[in-house]
PDB file of C-alpha atoms in Angstrom:
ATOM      1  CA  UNK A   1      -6.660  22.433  -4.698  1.00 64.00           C
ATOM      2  CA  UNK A   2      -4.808  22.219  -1.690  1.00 76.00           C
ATOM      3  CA  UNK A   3      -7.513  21.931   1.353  1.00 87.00           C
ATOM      4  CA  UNK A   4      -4.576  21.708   4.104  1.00 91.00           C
ATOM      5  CA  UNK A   5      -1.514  24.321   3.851  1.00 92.00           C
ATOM      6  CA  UNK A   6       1.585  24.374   5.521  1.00 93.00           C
ATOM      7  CA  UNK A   7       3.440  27.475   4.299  1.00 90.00           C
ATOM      8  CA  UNK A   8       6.331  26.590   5.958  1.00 92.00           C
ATOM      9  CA  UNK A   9       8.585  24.242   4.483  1.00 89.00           C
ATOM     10  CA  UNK A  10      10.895  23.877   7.561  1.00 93.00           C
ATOM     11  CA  UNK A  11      11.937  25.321  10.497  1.00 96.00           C
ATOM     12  CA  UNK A  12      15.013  25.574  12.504  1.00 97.00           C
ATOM     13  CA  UNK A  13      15.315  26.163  16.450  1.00 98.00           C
ATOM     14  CA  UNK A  14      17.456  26.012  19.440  1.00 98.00           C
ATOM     15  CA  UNK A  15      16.946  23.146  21.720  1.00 97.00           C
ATOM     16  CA  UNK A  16      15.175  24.414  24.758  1.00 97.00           C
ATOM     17  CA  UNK A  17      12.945  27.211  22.571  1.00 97.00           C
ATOM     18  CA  UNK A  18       9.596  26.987  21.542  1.00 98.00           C
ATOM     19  CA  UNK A  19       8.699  25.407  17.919  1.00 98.00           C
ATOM     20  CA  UNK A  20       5.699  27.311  16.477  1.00 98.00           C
ATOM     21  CA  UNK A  21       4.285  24.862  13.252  1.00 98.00           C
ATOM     22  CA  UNK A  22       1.732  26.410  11.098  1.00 98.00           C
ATOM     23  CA  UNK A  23      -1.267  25.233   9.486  1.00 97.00           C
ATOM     24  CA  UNK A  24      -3.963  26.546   7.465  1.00 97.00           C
ATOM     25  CA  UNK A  25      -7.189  25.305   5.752  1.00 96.00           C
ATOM     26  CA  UNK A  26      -9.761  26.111   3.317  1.00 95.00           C
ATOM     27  CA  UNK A  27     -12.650  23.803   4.092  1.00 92.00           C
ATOM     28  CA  UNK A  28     -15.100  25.445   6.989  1.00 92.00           C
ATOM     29  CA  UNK A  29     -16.704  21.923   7.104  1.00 90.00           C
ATOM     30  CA  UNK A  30     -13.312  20.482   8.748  1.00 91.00           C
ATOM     31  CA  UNK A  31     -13.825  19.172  12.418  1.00 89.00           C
ATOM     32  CA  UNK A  32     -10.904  17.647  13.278  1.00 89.00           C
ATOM     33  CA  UNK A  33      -7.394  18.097  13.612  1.00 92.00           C
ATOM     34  CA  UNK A  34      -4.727  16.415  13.967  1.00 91.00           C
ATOM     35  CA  UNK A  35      -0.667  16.636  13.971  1.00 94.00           C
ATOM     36  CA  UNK A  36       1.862  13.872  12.823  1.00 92.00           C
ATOM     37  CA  UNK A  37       5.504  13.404  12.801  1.00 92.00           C
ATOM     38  CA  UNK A  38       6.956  11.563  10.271  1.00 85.00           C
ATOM     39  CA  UNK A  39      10.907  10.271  10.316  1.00 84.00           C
ATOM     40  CA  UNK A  40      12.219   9.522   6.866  1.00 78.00           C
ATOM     41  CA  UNK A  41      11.010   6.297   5.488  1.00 69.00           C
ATOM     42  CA  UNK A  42       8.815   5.935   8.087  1.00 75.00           C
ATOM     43  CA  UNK A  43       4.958   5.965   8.415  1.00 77.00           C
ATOM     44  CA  UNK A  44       3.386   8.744  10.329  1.00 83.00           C
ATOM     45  CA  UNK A  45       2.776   8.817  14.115  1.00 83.00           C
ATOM     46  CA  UNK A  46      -0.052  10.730  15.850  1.00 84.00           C
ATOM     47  CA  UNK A  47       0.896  13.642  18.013  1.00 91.00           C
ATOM     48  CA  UNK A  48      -2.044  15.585  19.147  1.00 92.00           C
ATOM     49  CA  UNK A  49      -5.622  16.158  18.140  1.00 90.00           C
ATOM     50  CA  UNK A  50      -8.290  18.568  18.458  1.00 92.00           C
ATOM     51  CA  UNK A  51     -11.870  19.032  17.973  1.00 90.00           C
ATOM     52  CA  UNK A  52     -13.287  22.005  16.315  1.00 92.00           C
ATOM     53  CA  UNK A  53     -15.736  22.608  19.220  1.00 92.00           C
ATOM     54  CA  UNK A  54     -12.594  23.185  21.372  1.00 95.00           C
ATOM     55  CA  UNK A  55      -9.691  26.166  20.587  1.00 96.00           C
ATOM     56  CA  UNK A  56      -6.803  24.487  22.754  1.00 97.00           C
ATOM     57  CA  UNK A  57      -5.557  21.131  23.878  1.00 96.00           C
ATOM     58  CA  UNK A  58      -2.620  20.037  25.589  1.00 97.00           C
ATOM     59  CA  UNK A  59      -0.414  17.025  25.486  1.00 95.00           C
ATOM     60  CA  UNK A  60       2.928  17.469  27.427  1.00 97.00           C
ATOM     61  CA  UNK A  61       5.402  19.504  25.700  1.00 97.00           C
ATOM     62  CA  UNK A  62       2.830  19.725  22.786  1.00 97.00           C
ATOM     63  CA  UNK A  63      -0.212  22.197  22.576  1.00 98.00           C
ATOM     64  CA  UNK A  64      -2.496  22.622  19.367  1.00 98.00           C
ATOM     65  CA  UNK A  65      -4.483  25.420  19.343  1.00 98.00           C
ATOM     66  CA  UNK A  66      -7.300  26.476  16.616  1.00 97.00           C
ATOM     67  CA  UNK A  67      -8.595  29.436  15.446  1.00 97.00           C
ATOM     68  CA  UNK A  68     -12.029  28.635  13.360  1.00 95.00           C
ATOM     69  CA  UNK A  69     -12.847  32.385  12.227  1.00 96.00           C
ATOM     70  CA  UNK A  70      -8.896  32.474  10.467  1.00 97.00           C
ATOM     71  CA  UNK A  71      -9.520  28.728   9.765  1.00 97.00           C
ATOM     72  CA  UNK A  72      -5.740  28.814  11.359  1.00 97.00           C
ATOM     73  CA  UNK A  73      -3.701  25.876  13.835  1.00 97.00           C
ATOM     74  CA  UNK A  74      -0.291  25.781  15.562  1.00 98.00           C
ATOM     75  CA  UNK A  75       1.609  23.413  17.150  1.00 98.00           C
ATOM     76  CA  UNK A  76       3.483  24.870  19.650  1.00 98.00           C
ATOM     77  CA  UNK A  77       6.443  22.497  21.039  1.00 98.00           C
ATOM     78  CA  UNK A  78       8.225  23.619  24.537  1.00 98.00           C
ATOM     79  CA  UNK A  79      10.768  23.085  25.554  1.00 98.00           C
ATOM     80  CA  UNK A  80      12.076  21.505  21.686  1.00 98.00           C
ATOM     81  CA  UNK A  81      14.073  18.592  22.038  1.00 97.00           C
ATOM     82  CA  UNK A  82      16.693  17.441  19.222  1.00 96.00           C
ATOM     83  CA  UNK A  83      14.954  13.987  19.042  1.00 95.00           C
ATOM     84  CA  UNK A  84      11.613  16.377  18.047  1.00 97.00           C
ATOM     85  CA  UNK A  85      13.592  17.017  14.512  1.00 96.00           C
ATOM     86  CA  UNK A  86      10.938  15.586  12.123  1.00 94.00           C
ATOM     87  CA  UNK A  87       8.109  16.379   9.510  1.00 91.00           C
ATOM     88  CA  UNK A  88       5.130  17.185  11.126  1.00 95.00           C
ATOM     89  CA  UNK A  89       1.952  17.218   8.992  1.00 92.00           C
ATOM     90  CA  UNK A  90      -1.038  18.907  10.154  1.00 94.00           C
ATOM     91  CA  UNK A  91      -4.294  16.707   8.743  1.00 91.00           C
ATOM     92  CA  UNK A  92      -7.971  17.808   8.700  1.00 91.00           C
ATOM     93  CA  UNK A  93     -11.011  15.546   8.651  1.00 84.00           C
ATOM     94  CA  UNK A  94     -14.500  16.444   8.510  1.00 79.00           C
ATOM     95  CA  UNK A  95     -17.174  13.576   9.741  1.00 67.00           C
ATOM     96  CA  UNK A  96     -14.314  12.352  11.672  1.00 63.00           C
ATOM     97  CA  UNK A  97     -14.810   9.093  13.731  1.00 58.00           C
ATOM     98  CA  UNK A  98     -18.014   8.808  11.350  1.00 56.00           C
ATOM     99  CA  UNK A  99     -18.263   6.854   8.436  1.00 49.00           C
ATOM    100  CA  UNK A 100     -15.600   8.506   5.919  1.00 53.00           C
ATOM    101  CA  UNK A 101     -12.997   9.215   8.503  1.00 59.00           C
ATOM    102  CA  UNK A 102     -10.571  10.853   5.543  1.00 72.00           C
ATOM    103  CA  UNK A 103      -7.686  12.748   6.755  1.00 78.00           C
ATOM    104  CA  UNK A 104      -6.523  15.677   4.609  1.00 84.00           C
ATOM    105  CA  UNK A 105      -2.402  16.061   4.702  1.00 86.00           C
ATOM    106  CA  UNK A 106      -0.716  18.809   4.409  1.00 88.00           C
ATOM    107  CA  UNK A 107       2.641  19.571   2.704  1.00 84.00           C
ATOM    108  CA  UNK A 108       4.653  19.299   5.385  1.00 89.00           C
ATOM    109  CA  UNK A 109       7.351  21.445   7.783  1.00 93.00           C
ATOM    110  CA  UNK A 110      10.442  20.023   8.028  1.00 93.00           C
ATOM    111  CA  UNK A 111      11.518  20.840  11.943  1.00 96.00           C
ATOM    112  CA  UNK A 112      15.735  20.937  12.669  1.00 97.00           C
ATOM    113  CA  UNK A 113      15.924  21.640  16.541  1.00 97.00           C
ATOM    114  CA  UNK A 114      19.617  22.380  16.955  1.00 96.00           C
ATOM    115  CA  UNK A 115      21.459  21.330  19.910  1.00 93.00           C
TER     116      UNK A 115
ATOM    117  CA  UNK B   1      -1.584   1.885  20.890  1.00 61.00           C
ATOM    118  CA  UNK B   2      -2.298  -0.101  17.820  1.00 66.00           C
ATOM    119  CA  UNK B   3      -0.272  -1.942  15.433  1.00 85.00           C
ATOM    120  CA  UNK B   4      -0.554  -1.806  11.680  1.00 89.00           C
ATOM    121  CA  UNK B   5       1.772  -3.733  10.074  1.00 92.00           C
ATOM    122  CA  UNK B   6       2.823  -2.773   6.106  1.00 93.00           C
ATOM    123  CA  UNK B   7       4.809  -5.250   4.052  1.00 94.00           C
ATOM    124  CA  UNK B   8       7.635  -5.095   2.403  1.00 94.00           C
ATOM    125  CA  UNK B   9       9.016  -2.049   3.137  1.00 90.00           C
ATOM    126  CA  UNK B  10      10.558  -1.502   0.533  1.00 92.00           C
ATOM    127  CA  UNK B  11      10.651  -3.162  -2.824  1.00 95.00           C
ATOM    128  CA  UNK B  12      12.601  -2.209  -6.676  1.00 95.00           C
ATOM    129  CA  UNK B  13      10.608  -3.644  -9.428  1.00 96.00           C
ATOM    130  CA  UNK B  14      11.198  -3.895 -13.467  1.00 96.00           C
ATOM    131  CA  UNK B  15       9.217  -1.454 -15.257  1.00 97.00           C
ATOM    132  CA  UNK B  16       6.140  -3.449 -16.396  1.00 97.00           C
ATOM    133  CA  UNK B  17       5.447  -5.895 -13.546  1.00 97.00           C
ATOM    134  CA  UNK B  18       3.509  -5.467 -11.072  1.00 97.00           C
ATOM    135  CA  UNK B  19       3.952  -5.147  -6.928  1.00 97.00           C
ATOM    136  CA  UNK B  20       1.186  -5.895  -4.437  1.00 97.00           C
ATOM    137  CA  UNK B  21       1.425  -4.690  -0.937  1.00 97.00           C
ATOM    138  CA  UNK B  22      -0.094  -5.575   2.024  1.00 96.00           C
ATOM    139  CA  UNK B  23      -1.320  -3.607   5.046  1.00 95.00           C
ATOM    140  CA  UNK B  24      -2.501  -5.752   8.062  1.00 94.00           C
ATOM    141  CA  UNK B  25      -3.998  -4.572  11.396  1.00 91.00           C
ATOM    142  CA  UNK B  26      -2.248  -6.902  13.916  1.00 90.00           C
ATOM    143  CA  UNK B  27      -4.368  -6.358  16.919  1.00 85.00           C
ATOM    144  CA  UNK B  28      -7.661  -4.722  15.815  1.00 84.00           C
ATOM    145  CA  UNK B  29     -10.246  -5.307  12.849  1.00 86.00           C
ATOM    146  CA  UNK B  30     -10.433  -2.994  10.589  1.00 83.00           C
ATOM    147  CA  UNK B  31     -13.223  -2.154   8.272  1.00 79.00           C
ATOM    148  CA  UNK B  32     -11.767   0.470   6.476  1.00 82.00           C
ATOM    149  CA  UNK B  33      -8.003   1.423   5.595  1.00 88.00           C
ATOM    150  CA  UNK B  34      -7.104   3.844   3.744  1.00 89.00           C
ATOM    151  CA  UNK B  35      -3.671   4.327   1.107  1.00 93.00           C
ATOM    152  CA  UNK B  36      -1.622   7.420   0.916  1.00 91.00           C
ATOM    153  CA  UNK B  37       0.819   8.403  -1.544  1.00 91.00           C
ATOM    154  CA  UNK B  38       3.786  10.542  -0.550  1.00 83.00           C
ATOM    155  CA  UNK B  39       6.236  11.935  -3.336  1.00 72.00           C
ATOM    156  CA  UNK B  40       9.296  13.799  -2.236  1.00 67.00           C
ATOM    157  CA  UNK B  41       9.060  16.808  -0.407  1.00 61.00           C
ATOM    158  CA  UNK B  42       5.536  17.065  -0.909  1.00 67.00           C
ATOM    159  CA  UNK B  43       2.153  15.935   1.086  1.00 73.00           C
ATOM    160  CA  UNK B  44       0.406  12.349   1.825  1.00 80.00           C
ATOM    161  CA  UNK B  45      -2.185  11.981  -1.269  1.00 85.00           C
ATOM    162  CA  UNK B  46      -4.890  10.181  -0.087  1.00 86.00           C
ATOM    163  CA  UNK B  47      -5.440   7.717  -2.999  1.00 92.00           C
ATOM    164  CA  UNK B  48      -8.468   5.234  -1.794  1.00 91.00           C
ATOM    165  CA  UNK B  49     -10.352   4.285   0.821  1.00 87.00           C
ATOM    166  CA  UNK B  50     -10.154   0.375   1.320  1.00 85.00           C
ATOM    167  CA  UNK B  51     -13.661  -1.146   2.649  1.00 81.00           C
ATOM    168  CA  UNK B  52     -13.599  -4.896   3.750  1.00 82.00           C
ATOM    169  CA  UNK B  53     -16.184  -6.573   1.635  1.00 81.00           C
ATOM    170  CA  UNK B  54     -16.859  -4.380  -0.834  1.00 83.00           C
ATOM    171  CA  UNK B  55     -14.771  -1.824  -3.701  1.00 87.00           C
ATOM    172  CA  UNK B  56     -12.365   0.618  -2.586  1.00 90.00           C
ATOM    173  CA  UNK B  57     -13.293   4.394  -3.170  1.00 89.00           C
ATOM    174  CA  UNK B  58     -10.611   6.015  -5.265  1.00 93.00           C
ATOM    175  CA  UNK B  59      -9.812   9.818  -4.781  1.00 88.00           C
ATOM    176  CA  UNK B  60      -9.974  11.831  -8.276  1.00 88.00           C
ATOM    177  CA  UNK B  61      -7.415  11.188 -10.627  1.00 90.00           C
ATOM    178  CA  UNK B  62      -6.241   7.662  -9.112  1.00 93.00           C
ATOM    179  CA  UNK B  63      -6.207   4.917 -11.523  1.00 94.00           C
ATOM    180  CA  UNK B  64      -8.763   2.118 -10.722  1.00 94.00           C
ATOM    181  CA  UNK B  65      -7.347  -0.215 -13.052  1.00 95.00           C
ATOM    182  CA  UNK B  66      -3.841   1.096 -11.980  1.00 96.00           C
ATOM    183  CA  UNK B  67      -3.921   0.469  -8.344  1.00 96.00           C
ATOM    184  CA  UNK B  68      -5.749  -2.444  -7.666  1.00 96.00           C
ATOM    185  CA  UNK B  69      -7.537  -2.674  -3.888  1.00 94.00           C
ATOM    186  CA  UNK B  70      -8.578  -5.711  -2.115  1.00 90.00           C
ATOM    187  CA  UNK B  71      -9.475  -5.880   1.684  1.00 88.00           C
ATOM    188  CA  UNK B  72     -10.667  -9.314   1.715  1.00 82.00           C
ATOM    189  CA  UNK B  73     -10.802  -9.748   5.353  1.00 88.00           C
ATOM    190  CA  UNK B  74     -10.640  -7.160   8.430  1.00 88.00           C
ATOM    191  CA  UNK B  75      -7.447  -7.450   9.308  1.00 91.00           C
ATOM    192  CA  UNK B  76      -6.080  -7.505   5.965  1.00 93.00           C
ATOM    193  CA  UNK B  77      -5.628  -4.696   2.730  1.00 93.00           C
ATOM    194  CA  UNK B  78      -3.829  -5.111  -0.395  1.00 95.00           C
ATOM    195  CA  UNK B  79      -2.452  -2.628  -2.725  1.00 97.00           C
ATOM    196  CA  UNK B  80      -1.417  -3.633  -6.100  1.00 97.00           C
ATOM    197  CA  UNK B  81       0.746  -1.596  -8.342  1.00 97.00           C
ATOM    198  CA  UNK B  82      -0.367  -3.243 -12.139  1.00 97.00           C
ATOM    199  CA  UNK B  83       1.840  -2.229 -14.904  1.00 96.00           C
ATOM    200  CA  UNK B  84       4.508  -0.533 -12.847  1.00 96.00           C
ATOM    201  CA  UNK B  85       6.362   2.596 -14.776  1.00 96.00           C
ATOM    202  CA  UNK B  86       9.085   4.487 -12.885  1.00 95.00           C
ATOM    203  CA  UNK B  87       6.676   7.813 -12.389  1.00 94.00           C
ATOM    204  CA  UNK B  88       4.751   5.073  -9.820  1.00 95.00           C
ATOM    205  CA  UNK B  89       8.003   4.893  -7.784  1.00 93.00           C
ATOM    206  CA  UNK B  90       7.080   6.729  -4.348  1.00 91.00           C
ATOM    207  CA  UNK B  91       6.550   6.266  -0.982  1.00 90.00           C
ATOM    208  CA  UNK B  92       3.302   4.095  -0.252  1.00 93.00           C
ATOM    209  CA  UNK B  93       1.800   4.455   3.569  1.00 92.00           C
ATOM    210  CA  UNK B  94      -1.562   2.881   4.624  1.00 93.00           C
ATOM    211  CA  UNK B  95      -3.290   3.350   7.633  1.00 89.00           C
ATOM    212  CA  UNK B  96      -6.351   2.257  10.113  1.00 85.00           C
ATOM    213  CA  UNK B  97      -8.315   3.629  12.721  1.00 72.00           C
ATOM    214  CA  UNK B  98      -9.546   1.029  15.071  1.00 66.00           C
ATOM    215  CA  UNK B  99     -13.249   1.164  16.661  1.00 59.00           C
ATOM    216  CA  UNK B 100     -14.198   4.412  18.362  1.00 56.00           C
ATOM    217  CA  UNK B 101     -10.557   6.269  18.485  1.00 56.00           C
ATOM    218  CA  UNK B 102      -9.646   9.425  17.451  1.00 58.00           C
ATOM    219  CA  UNK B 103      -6.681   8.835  15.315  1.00 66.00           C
ATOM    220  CA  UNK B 104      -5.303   6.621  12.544  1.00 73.00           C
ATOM    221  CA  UNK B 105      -2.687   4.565  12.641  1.00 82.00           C
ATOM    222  CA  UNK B 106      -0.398   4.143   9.939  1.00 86.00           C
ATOM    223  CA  UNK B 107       1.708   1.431   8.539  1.00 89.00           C
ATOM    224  CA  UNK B 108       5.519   1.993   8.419  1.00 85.00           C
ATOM    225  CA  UNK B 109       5.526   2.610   4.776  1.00 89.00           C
ATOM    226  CA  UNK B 110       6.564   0.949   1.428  1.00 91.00           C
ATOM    227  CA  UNK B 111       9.242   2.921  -0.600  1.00 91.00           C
ATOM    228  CA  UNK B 112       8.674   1.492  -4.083  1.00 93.00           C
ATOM    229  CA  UNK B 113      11.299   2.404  -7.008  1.00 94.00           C
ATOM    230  CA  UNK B 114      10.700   0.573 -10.640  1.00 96.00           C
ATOM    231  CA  UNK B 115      13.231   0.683 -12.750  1.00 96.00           C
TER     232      UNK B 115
END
């Protein structure tokens, strides 16, 4: 059962667009999200984060925004960058910072920003 | 930010021995890591929590006797891959979240293949 979703496997976009990454989840006890890029053989780095008590946060190029009634998040990227071309997993936690901190991974979109 | 440290990073193994890998927190204590599995194309599988002093909590359907845990000190987890078969050959990432902050941290990965 697949808590996290990313329908979208990848994505392609022009350098200087916006990237729109998807995320959806099944759990309405989640409280925290977060975003990662991964590089291949490479462990995970944290992008952005937001609590569920919040519907936007923004980090620079990168904004997160949630939607708890369509249990919905995006990561919007602007402007995309060719060095943005990654993985980024969207992650869920619920009790997070308490004493389980568990993330919850998605699959996965697969992000090509073409020069 | 934080520094976890995973080692090796990557390691090819006969098919019946067995691989240990280590996950260290180089500049904060730890007293909980946690292992994810990632096969090809496909999500990080959270396969245990690691607690310092005491068993690791494994995630349904993760082998116990498989994937041995030890987190003898704070700074320190171990992941041991008994028996190794070629279907264990994937990408191995642990990760940490240090006292009070809002994301983990994650180790750069072990890509294990047994042959």
């Amino acid at each position: 059962d697949q808590q996290v979703k990313q329908n979208s496997p990848s994505l392609s976009v022009q350098e200087g667009r916006i990237s729109i990454l998807n995320c959806d989840y099944t759990n309405s006890m989640f409280d925290y999200f977060l975003w990662y890029k991964k590089y291949p053989a490479e462990g995970p780095t944290f992008l952005i984060s937001i609590s569920s008590i919040k519907d936007k946060n923004e980090d620079g190029r990168f904004t997160v925004f949630l939607n708890k009634s369509a249990k919905h998040l995006s990561l919007h990227i602007v402007p995309s960058q060719p060095g943005d071309s990654a993985v980024y997993f969207c992650a869920a936690s619920q009790d997070y910072g308490g004493a389980t901190n568990k993330l919850i991974f998605g699959t996965g979109t697969l992000l090509a920003v073409q020069p | 930010g934080a520094v976890v440290s995973q080692h090796p990073s990557r390691v090819i193994c006969k098919s019946g021995t067995s691989v240990k890998i280590e996950c260290r927190s180089l500049d904060f204590q730890a007293t909980t890591m946690f292992w994810y599995r990632q096969f090809p194309k496909k999500s990080l599988m959270l396969m245990a929590t690691s607690n310092e002093g005491s068993k690791a909590t494994y995630e349904q359907g993760v082998e116990k006797d498989k994937f041995l845990i030890n987190h003898a000190s704070l700074t320190l987890s171990t992941l041991t891959v008994t028996s190794a078969h070629p279907e264990d050959s994937s990408f191995y990432i642990c990760s940490a979240f240090t006292g009070g902050d809002t994301e983990a941290f994650f180790g750069q990965g072990t890509r294990l293949t047994v042959v």
